[in-house]
Coordinates of C-alpha atoms in Angstrom, one line a residue:
X19 CA -66.6 168.7 -188.1
X20 CA -68.3 171.4 -186.1
X21 CA -71.8 169.9 -186.8
X22 CA -70.5 166.5 -185.5
X23 CA -68.9 168.2 -182.6
X24 CA -72.3 169.6 -181.7
X25 CA -73.7 166.1 -181.5
X26 CA -71.2 164.8 -179.0
X27 CA -70.9 168.1 -177.0
X28 CA -73.9 167.3 -174.8
X29 CA -72.2 164.0 -173.7
X30 CA -69.1 165.7 -172.4
X31 CA -70.7 166.9 -169.3
X32 CA -68.7 164.4 -167.2
X33 CA -65.6 165.7 -169.0
X34 CA -66.2 169.0 -167.3
X35 CA -63.8 168.1 -164.6
X36 CA -61.8 165.6 -166.6
X37 CA -58.1 165.9 -165.8
X38 CA -56.9 166.3 -169.3
X39 CA -53.9 168.5 -168.8
X40 CA -51.4 168.8 -171.6
X41 CA -50.7 165.0 -171.7
X42 CA -54.4 164.3 -172.0
X43 CA -54.8 166.8 -174.6
X44 CA -52.1 165.1 -176.6
X45 CA -54.3 161.9 -176.7
X46 CA -57.4 163.6 -178.4
X47 CA -55.4 166.2 -180.6
X48 CA -54.9 163.8 -183.5
X49 CA -58.6 163.3 -183.8
X50 CA -59.4 167.0 -184.3
X51 CA -58.4 167.1 -188.0
X52 CA -61.6 168.4 -189.4
X53 CA -61.6 170.9 -186.6
X54 CA -58.7 172.7 -188.3
X55 CA -61.4 174.9 -189.6
X56 CA -62.9 175.4 -186.1
X57 CA -64.7 178.7 -185.9
X58 CA -65.5 180.7 -182.9
X59 CA -69.0 179.1 -182.6
X60 CA -67.3 175.7 -182.5
X61 CA -64.8 177.0 -180.1
X62 CA -67.7 178.0 -177.8
X63 CA -68.9 174.4 -177.9
X64 CA -65.7 173.0 -176.4
X65 CA -64.6 175.9 -174.2
X66 CA -66.8 174.9 -171.2
X67 CA -65.2 171.5 -171.1
X68 CA -61.6 172.5 -170.8
X69 CA -61.6 172.7 -167.0
X70 CA -58.2 171.4 -166.2
X71 CA -56.8 173.2 -169.2
X72 CA -56.9 176.3 -167.1
X73 CA -53.3 175.2 -166.4
X74 CA -52.6 174.8 -170.2
X75 CA -48.8 175.1 -170.7
X76 CA -47.1 176.4 -173.8
X77 CA -46.4 172.8 -175.0
X78 CA -50.1 172.2 -174.7
X79 CA -50.8 175.4 -176.5
X80 CA -48.7 174.1 -179.3
X81 CA -51.0 171.1 -179.7
X82 CA -54.1 173.0 -180.3
X83 CA -52.6 175.9 -182.2
X84 CA -52.7 174.1 -185.6
X85 CA -56.5 173.7 -185.3
X86 CA -57.3 177.4 -184.9
X87 CA -57.0 178.3 -188.6
X88 CA -60.4 179.9 -188.9
X89 CA -59.6 181.7 -185.7
X90 CA -57.1 183.7 -187.6
X91 CA -60.0 186.0 -187.6
X92 CA -60.6 185.5 -184.0
X93 CA -62.5 188.5 -182.5
X94 CA -62.5 189.9 -179.0
X95 CA -65.5 188.0 -178.1
X96 CA -63.8 184.8 -179.2
X97 CA -60.7 185.9 -177.4
X98 CA -62.8 186.2 -174.2
X99 CA -63.8 182.5 -174.5
X100 CA -60.2 181.2 -174.3
X101 CA -58.7 183.8 -172.1
X102 CA -59.7 182.2 -168.8
X103 CA -57.9 179.0 -169.7
X104 CA -54.5 180.6 -170.2
X105 CA -53.5 180.8 -166.5
X106 CA -50.2 179.0 -166.8
X107 CA -49.5 181.2 -169.8
X108 CA -49.2 184.1 -167.4
X109 CA -45.6 183.1 -167.8
X110 CA -46.0 183.0 -171.6
X111 CA -42.6 183.3 -173.3
X112 CA -41.9 184.8 -176.7
X113 CA -41.9 181.4 -178.2
X114 CA -45.3 180.8 -176.9
X115 CA -46.5 184.2 -178.1
X116 CA -45.3 183.2 -181.6
X117 CA -47.7 180.2 -181.5
X118 CA -50.8 182.3 -181.1
X119 CA -49.8 185.5 -182.9
X120 CA -50.8 184.2 -186.4
X121 CA -54.3 183.7 -185.2
X122 CA -55.0 187.2 -184.0
X123 CA -56.1 188.5 -187.4
X124 CA -59.2 190.6 -186.3
X125 CA -57.3 191.6 -183.3
X126 CA -55.4 194.0 -185.4
X127 CA -58.1 196.3 -184.4
X128 CA -57.8 195.1 -180.7
X129 CA -59.2 197.8 -178.4
X130 CA -58.1 198.4 -174.8
X131 CA -60.8 196.2 -173.4
X132 CA -59.5 193.4 -175.6
X133 CA -56.0 194.3 -174.6
X134 CA -57.1 194.0 -171.0
X135 CA -58.0 190.3 -171.6
X136 CA -54.5 189.2 -172.7
X137 CA -52.3 191.6 -170.7
X138 CA -52.4 189.5 -167.5
X139 CA -50.9 186.5 -169.3
X140 CA -47.7 188.2 -170.6
X141 CA -45.7 187.7 -167.4
X142 CA -42.4 186.7 -168.8
X143 CA -42.8 189.3 -171.5
X144 CA -41.8 191.9 -169.0
X145 CA -38.4 191.7 -170.7
X146 CA -40.0 191.3 -174.2
X147 CA -37.3 191.8 -176.8
X148 CA -37.9 193.6 -180.0
X149 CA -38.5 190.4 -182.0
X150 CA -41.2 189.4 -179.6
X151 CA -42.7 192.9 -179.6
X152 CA -42.7 192.7 -183.4
X153 CA -45.1 189.8 -183.1
X154 CA -47.8 191.8 -181.3
X155 CA -47.1 195.3 -182.7
X156 CA -49.2 194.7 -186.0
X157 CA -52.3 193.9 -183.9
X158 CA -52.4 197.2 -182.0
X159 CA -54.3 199.1 -184.6
X160 CA -56.9 200.7 -182.5
X161 CA -54.4 201.2 -179.9
X162 CA -52.9 204.0 -182.0
X163 CA -55.3 206.1 -179.8
X164 CA -54.1 204.2 -176.7
X165 CA -55.1 206.1 -173.6
X166 CA -53.1 206.3 -170.4
X167 CA -55.0 203.4 -168.8
X168 CA -54.2 201.3 -171.8
X169 CA -50.7 202.4 -171.7
X170 CA -50.5 201.0 -168.2
X171 CA -51.4 197.6 -169.6
X172 CA -48.6 197.4 -172.1
X173 CA -46.0 199.3 -170.2
X174 CA -45.1 196.2 -168.2
X175 CA -43.8 194.5 -171.2
X176 CA -41.6 197.1 -172.9
X177 CA -37.9 196.3 -173.4
X178 CA -35.2 198.8 -174.1
X179 CA -35.3 199.7 -177.8
X180 CA -38.7 198.0 -178.3
X181 CA -40.1 201.5 -177.5
X182 CA -39.5 202.3 -181.2
X183 CA -42.1 199.6 -182.1
X184 CA -44.8 200.9 -180.0
X185 CA -44.1 204.6 -180.4
X186 CA -46.4 204.9 -183.5
X187 CA -49.3 203.5 -181.3
X188 CA -49.1 206.2 -178.7
X189 CA -51.4 208.9 -180.4
X190 CA -53.5 209.9 -177.4
X191 CA -50.4 209.8 -175.2
X192 CA -49.2 212.9 -176.9
X193 CA -51.1 214.5 -174.0
X194 CA -49.6 212.1 -171.4
X195 CA -50.0 213.5 -167.9
X196 CA -47.8 213.0 -164.9
X197 CA -50.2 210.4 -163.6
X198 CA -49.8 208.5 -166.8
X199 CA -46.1 208.9 -166.6
X200 CA -46.3 207.3 -163.2
X201 CA -47.9 204.3 -164.7
X202 CA -45.0 203.5 -167.0
X203 CA -42.1 204.8 -164.9
X204 CA -41.7 201.7 -162.7
X205 CA -41.5 199.4 -165.7
X206 CA -38.8 201.1 -167.8
X207 CA -36.0 199.2 -166.2
X208 CA -34.3 198.3 -169.4
X209 CA -34.7 201.9 -170.4
X210 CA -32.4 202.9 -167.7
X211 CA -29.9 202.7 -170.5
X212 CA -32.1 204.7 -172.7
X213 CA -30.0 206.5 -175.3
X214 CA -30.6 209.8 -177.0
X215 CA -32.1 208.0 -180.1
X216 CA -34.5 206.3 -177.7
X217 CA -35.3 209.6 -176.0
X218 CA -36.2 211.0 -179.4
X219 CA -38.7 208.2 -179.9
X220 CA -40.8 209.2 -176.8
X221 CA -40.2 212.9 -176.8
X222 CA -43.0 213.7 -179.2
X223 CA -45.6 212.0 -176.9
X224 CA -44.8 214.2 -173.8
X225 CA -47.3 216.9 -174.7
X226 CA -48.8 217.5 -171.2
X227 CA -45.4 217.0 -169.7
X228 CA -44.5 220.5 -171.0
X229 CA -46.0 221.3 -167.6
X230 CA -43.9 218.5 -165.9
X231 CA -43.3 219.4 -162.3
X232 CA -40.4 218.4 -160.1
X233 CA -42.3 215.4 -158.8
X234 CA -42.8 214.2 -162.4
X235 CA -39.2 214.9 -163.0
X236 CA -38.3 212.7 -160.2
X237 CA -40.2 209.7 -161.8
X238 CA -38.0 209.8 -164.9
X239 CA -34.7 210.9 -163.6
X240 CA -33.6 207.4 -162.5
X241 CA -34.0 206.1 -166.0
X242 CA -31.7 208.5 -167.7
X243 CA -28.4 206.7 -166.9
X244 CA -27.0 206.7 -170.5
X245 CA -28.1 210.3 -170.7
X246 CA -25.3 210.9 -168.1
X247 CA -23.6 211.4 -171.4
X248 CA -26.4 213.5 -172.8
X249 CA -25.1 215.8 -175.6
X250 CA -26.5 219.2 -176.4
X251 CA -28.5 217.7 -179.3
X252 CA -30.2 215.4 -176.8
X253 CA -30.7 218.2 -174.4
X254 CA -32.5 220.1 -177.1
X255 CA -35.0 217.1 -177.3
X256 CA -36.2 217.5 -173.8
X257 CA -35.8 221.2 -173.3
X258 CA -39.2 222.2 -174.8
X259 CA -40.9 219.9 -172.2
X260 CA -39.5 221.7 -169.1
X261 CA -41.9 224.6 -169.0
X262 CA -42.9 224.2 -165.4
X263 CA -39.3 223.6 -164.5
X264 CA -38.9 227.3 -165.2
X265 CA -39.5 227.4 -161.5
X266 CA -37.1 224.5 -160.9
X267 CA -35.8 224.6 -157.4
X268 CA -32.4 223.5 -156.2
X269 CA -33.7 220.2 -155.1
X270 CA -35.1 219.6 -158.5
X271 CA -31.8 220.7 -160.0
X272 CA -30.2 218.1 -157.9
X273 CA -32.3 215.4 -159.6
X274 CA -31.1 216.1 -163.1
X275 CA -27.5 217.3 -162.3
X276 CA -26.0 213.8 -162.2
X277 CA -27.2 213.0 -165.7
X278 CA -25.4 215.9 -167.5
X279 CA -22.1 214.1 -168.1
X280 CA -21.3 215.3 -171.6
X281 CA -22.6 218.7 -170.7
X282 CA -19.4 219.1 -168.7
X283 CA -18.4 220.4 -172.1
X284 CA -21.6 222.4 -172.4
X285 CA -21.1 225.3 -174.8
X286 CA -22.8 228.7 -174.6
X287 CA -25.4 227.6 -177.1
X288 CA -26.2 224.6 -174.9
X289 CA -26.3 226.9 -171.9
X290 CA -28.9 228.9 -173.7
X291 CA -31.1 225.9 -174.0
X292 CA -31.4 225.4 -170.3
X293 CA -31.1 228.9 -169.1
X294 CA -34.8 229.8 -169.6
X295 CA -35.8 227.0 -167.3
X296 CA -33.9 228.0 -164.2
X297 CA -36.6 230.5 -162.9
X298 CA -36.3 229.9 -159.2
X299 CA -32.6 229.5 -159.6
X300 CA -32.5 233.3 -159.9
X301 CA -32.1 232.9 -156.2
X302 CA -29.6 230.1 -156.6
X303 CA -27.5 229.6 -153.4
X304 CA -23.8 228.5 -153.4
X305 CA -24.9 224.9 -152.7
X306 CA -27.0 225.1 -155.8
X307 CA -24.2 226.7 -157.7
X308 CA -22.0 223.7 -156.6
X309 CA -24.4 221.4 -158.4
X310 CA -24.0 223.0 -161.8
X311 CA -20.4 224.2 -161.6
X312 CA -18.7 220.9 -162.6
X313 CA -20.7 220.9 -165.9
X314 CA -19.4 224.2 -167.3
X315 CA -16.1 222.9 -168.8
X316 CA -16.2 224.6 -172.1
X317 CA -17.5 227.7 -170.4
X318 CA -14.1 228.3 -169.1
X319 CA -13.8 230.5 -172.1
X320 CA -17.2 232.0 -171.4
X321 CA -17.8 235.3 -173.3
X322 CA -19.7 238.3 -172.0
X323 CA -22.8 237.3 -173.9
X324 CA -22.6 233.8 -172.2
X325 CA -21.9 235.5 -168.9
X326 CA -25.1 237.5 -169.2
X327 CA -27.0 234.2 -169.5
X328 CA -25.9 233.1 -166.1
X329 CA -25.8 236.5 -164.4
X330 CA -29.6 236.6 -164.2
X331 CA -29.6 233.5 -162.0
X332 CA -27.0 234.7 -159.4
X333 CA -29.3 236.8 -157.3
X334 CA -28.5 235.4 -153.8
X335 CA -24.9 235.0 -155.0
X336 CA -24.7 238.8 -154.7
X337 CA -23.5 237.9 -151.2
X338 CA -21.1 235.2 -152.7
X339 CA -18.5 234.2 -150.4
X340 CA -14.8 233.5 -151.3
X341 CA -15.6 229.7 -151.4
X342 CA -18.5 230.4 -153.8
X343 CA -16.3 232.7 -155.8
X344 CA -13.8 229.8 -156.2
X345 CA -16.5 227.6 -157.7
X346 CA -17.2 230.0 -160.7
X347 CA -13.8 231.7 -161.0
X348 CA -12.3 228.9 -163.2
X349 CA -15.0 229.5 -165.8
X350 CA -14.5 233.1 -166.4
X351 CA -11.4 232.9 -168.6
X352 CA -12.3 235.0 -171.5
X353 CA -13.9 237.7 -169.2
X354 CA -10.7 238.0 -167.3
X355 CA -8.9 239.0 -170.5

């Protein structure tokens, strides 16, 4: 028991550098039966003597996991006791994560400081699947108010559709700034195939991105590959967040143009969604016109009301050359008649 453990603990000093390792741990594990109820105070007694267990592997973790029952209520202070010994768990897989997950009871209210303790050990979780993410999601209670700095800690480990599991915990990220967006952008590799449904999950949390600049737009643009087939309904999800893009320049227009695939069939109603954000495009040149022209397929039957939407943005096209006229002519069908 813990009381007995306290009797022998003082005699374990020579074990400070004892090369236990996983195999050595297997020799003593069977004798820890009464320690199945090991509390944090008991954990503190043995923690200093786990020197070579700094390289504790997942198989070794499996040996001690059954003895941590009272640690189901492990607090952050207790978590800090074992965190330094999880170095080889930096490559902790989902199966290993499953071993410790049941013992993180009080960590349901895990704060960002506590999150910082475990974050460095989730290396292989960079490609964390939804099932793995589901293991930790219930323990992110206080992270419902996760700040940008905290978001940077977990961003590394988000898989594609796993966004849906963490979305409810992004409360304070409703005011996510571009600097915060920069924290997560590099880690959204699996989100390069982000669908419209996934886009809908994160859209509500882009509050301060209503003022998203072109530099910010450049951060997310590469991850919209499946949005190359972005429909009008999907376009309506992001439209409200493009306010600073009202002054979108041609270079900025070039960033988003490749992702408007299904908008090749953009209707007048869809055109109305983006029209208000083309402020600096009032001086759109022919080269800029060439960027959007291929996406006006259904506008081949553009009506006069639709024509009035784009007419505002053709300022420099008042000097439109024949080549420029050839770009827009195919889309003026109804107006010709």
